[in-house]
Short mmCIF file of C-alpha atoms in Angstrom, two decimals:
data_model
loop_
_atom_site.label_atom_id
_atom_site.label_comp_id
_atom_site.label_asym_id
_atom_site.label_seq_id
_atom_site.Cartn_x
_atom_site.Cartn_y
_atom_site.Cartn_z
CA UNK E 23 0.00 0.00 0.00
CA UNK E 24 1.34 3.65 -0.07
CA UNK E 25 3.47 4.77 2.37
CA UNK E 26 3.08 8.52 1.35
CA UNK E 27 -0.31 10.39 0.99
CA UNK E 28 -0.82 13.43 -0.80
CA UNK E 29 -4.13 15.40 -1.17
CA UNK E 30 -5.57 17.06 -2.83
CA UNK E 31 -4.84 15.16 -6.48
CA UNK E 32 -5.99 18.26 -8.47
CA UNK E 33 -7.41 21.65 -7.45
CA UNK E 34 -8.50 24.52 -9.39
CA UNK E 35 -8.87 27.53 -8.18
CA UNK E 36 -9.26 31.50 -8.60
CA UNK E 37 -6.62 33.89 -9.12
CA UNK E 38 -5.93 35.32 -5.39
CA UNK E 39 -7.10 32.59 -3.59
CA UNK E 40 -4.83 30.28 -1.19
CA UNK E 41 -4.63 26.90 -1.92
CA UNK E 42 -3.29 24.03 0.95
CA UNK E 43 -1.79 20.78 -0.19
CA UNK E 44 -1.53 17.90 2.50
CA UNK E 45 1.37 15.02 2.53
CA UNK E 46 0.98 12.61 5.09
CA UNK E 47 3.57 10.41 6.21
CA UNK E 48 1.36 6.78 6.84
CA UNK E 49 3.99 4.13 8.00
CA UNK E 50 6.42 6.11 9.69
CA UNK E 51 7.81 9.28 11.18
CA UNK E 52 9.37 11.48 9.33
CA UNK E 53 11.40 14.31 10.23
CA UNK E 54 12.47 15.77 7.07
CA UNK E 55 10.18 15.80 3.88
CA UNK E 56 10.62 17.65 0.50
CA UNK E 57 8.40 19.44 -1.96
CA UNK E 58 9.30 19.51 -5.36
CA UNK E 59 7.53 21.38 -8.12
CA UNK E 60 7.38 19.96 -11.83
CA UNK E 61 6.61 21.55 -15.06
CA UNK E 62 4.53 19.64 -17.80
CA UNK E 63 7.56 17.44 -19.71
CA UNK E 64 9.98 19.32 -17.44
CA UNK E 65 12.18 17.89 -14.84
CA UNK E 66 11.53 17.78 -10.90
CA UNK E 67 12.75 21.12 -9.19
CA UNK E 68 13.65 21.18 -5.36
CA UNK E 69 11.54 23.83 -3.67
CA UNK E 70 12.22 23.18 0.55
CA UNK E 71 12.59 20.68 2.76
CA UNK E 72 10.13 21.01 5.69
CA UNK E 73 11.81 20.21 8.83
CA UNK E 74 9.48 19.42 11.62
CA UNK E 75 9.17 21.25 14.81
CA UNK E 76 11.18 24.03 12.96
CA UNK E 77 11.02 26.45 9.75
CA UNK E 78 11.62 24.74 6.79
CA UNK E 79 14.70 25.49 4.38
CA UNK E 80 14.33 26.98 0.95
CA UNK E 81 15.72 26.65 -2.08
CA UNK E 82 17.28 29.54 -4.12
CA UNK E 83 14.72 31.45 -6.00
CA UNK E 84 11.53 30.28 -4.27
CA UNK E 85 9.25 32.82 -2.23
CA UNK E 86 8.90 31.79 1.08
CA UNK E 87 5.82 34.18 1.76
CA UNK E 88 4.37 32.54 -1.65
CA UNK E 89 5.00 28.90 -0.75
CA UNK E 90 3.67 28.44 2.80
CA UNK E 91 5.44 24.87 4.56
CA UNK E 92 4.36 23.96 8.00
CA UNK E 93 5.16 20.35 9.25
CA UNK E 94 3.40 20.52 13.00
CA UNK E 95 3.66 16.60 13.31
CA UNK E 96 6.23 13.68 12.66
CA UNK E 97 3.68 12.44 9.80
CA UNK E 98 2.08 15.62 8.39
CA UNK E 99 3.72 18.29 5.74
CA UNK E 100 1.48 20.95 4.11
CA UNK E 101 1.95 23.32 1.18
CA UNK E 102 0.01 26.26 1.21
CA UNK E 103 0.43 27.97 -2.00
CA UNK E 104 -0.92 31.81 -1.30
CA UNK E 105 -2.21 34.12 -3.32
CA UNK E 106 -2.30 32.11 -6.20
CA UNK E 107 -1.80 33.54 -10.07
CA UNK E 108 -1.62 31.51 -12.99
CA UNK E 109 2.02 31.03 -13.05
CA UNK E 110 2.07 28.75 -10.08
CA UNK E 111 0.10 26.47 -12.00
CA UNK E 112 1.97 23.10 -11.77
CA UNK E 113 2.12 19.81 -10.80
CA UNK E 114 3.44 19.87 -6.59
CA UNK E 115 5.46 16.58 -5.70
CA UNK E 116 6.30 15.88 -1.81
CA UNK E 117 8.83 12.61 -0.79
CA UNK E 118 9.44 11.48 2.27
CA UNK E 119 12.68 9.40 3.12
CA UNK E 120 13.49 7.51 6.45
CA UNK E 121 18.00 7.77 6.87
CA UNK E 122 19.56 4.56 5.23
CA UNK E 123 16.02 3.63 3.79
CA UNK E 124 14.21 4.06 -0.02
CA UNK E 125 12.61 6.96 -0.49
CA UNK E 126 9.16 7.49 -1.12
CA UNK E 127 6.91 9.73 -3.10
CA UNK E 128 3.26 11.33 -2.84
CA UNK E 129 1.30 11.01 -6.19
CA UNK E 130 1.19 14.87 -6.91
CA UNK E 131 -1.10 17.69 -6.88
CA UNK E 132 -1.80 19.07 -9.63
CA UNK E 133 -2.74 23.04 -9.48
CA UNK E 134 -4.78 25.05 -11.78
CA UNK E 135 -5.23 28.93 -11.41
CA UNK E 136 -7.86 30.26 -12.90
CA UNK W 11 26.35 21.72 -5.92
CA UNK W 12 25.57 18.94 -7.83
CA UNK W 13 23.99 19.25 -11.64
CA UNK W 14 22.57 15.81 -13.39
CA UNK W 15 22.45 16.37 -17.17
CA UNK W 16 20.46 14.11 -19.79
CA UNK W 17 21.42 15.18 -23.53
CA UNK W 18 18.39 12.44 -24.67
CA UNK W 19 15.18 14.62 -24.49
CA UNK W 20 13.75 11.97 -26.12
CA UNK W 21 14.61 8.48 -26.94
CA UNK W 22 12.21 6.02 -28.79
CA UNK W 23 12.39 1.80 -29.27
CA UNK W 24 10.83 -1.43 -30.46
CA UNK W 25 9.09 -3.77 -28.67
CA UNK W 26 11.48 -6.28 -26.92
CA UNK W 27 14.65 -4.15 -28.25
CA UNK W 28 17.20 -3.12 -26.27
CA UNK W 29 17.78 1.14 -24.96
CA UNK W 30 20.42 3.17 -23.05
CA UNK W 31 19.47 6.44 -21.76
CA UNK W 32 22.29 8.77 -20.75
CA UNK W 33 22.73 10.44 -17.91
CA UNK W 34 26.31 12.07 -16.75
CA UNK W 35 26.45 14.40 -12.80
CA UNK W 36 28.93 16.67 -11.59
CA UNK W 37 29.69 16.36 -7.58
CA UNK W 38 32.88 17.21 -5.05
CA UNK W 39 30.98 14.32 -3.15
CA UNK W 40 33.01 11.09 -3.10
CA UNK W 41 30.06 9.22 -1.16
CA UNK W 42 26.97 9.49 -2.88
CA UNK W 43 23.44 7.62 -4.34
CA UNK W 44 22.53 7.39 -8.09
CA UNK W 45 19.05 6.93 -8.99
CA UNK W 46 17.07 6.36 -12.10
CA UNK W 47 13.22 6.92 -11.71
CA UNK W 48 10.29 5.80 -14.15
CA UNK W 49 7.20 8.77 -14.52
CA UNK W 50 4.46 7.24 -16.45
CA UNK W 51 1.49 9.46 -17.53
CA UNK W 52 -0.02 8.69 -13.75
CA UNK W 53 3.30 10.96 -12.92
CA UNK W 54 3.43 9.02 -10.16
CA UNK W 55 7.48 8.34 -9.33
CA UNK W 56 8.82 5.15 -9.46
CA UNK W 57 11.85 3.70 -8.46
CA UNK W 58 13.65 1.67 -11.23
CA UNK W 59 17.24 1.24 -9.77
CA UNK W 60 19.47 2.71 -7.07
CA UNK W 61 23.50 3.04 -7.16
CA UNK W 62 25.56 3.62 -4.48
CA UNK W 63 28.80 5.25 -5.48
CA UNK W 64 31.39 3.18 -2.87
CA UNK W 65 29.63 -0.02 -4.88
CA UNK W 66 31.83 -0.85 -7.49
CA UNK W 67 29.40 -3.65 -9.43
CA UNK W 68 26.72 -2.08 -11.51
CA UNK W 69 23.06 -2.31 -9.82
CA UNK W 70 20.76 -4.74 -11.74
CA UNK W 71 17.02 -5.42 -11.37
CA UNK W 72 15.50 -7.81 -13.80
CA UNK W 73 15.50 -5.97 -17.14
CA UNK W 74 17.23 -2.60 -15.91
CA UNK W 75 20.51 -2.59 -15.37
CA UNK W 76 23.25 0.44 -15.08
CA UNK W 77 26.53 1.45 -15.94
CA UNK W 78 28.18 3.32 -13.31
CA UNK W 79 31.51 4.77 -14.49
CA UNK W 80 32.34 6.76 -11.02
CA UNK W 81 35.78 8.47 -12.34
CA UNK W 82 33.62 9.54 -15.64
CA UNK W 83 30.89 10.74 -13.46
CA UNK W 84 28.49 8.77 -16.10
CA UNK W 85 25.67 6.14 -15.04
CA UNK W 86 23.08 5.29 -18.04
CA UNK W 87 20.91 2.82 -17.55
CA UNK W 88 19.81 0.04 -20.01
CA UNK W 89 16.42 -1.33 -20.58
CA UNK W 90 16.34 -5.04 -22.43
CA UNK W 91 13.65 -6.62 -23.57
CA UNK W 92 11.88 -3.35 -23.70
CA UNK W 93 7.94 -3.41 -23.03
CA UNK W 94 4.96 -1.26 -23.95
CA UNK W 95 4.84 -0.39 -20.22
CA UNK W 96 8.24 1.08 -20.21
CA UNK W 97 7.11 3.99 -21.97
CA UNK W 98 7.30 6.92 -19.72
CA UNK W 99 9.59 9.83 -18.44
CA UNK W 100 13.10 8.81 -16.71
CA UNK W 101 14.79 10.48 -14.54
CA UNK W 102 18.61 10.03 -13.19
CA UNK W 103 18.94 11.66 -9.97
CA UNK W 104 21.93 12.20 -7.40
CA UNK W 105 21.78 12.24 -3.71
CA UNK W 106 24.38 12.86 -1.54
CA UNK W 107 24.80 10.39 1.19
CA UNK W 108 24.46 12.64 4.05
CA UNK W 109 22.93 12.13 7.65
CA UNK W 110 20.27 14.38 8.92
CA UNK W 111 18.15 16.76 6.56
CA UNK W 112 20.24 16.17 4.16
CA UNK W 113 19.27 12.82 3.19
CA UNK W 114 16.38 12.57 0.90
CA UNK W 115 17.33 15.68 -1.31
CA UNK W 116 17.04 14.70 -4.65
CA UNK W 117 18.72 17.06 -7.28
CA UNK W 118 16.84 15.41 -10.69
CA UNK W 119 18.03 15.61 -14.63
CA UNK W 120 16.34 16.74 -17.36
CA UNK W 121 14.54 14.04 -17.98
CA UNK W 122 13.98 11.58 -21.15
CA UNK W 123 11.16 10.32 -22.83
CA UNK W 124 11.04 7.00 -23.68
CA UNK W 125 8.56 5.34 -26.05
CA UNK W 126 8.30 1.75 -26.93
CA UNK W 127 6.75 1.11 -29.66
CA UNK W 128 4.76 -2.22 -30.76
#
């Protein structure tokens, strides 16, 4: 079964509006996940790791006050994209990965903005 | 920083031929993983076969296998007996092997897309 769940699978939504997208670590704890973003035929682009208990770490280039990551819990990551515009329309990947162990991946959100 | 380049955009094949997709990194790392993943239309990531640089042997699983030149910095993988179900999106992909938050950051190629054809 999966080990990673991410929801929504697609959301559309209004220009302006604030969009949340859950991953959920289901077999184990996990410390550290990461949210990648992916362009259609494109390749798989870091964005942050979410670090729980603490703030998570960007990557170069991406607006923090744009791309929202909380991870309250050992099993629970969340991407809130605010005030969304058509550019951040994209397919949203998270992974999870346990140290010394595979790593695993949601099945991706895809966002429209209207 | 590490950079994972694939020249093959895209790559095409007959049924039950055999393909190599390319796929060459740049690292300072001497301890490190290689991956390559599958991406079918689902886009849902799969894991098709995982190097680790101190290994010396090429990984192999079933049809996929790799070959990991470490002082080149290449590792292409090779799909035999190739299947209509193989057609999808690969990815190579480095990963340092690193304790902590490190571990699990995934710096991904370009990308390449296969099609098998019948």
């Amino acid at each position: 079964g999966a080990v990673v769940s991410q929801h929504p699978s697609r959301v559309i939504c209004k220009s302006g509006t604030s969009v949340k997208i859950e991953c959920r670590s289901l077999d184990f704890q996990a410390t550290t996940m990461f949210w990648y973003r992916q362009f259609p035929k494109k390749s798989l682009m870091l964005m942050a790791t979410s670090n729980e208990g603490s703030k998570a770490t960007y990557e170069q280039g991406v607006e923090k006050d744009k791309f929202l990551i909380n991870h309250a819990s050992l099993t629970l990551s969340t991407l809130t994209v605010t005030s969304a515009h058509p550019e951040d329309s994209s397919f949203y990947i998270c992974s999870v990965s346990r140290v010394g162990e595979k790593l695993f991946f949601g099945s991706g959100t895809q966002l429209s903005v209207l | 920083a590490q950079t994972v380049t694939q020249s093959q955009p895209e790559m095409s094949v007959q049924e039950a031929e055999t393909v190599t997709l390319s796929c060459t990194y740049d690292t300072s790392e001497s301890n490190y993983y290689l991956f390559w993943y599958k991406q079918p239309p689902s886009r849902q990531m799969i894991l098709v076969i995982r190097q680790e640089a101190y290994k010396q042997q090429n990984a192999t699983e079933n049809r996929f296998s790799v070959n990991f030149q470490k002082a080149a910095k290449s590792f292409s993988l090779k799909i035999s007996d190739s299947q209509l179900g193989d057609t999808a999106m690969y990815f190579c992909a480095f990963m340092r092997m690193a304790g902590g938050t490190s571990y699990g950051k995934l710096t991904f190629g370009q990308g390449t897309i296969l099609t098998v054809h019948p």
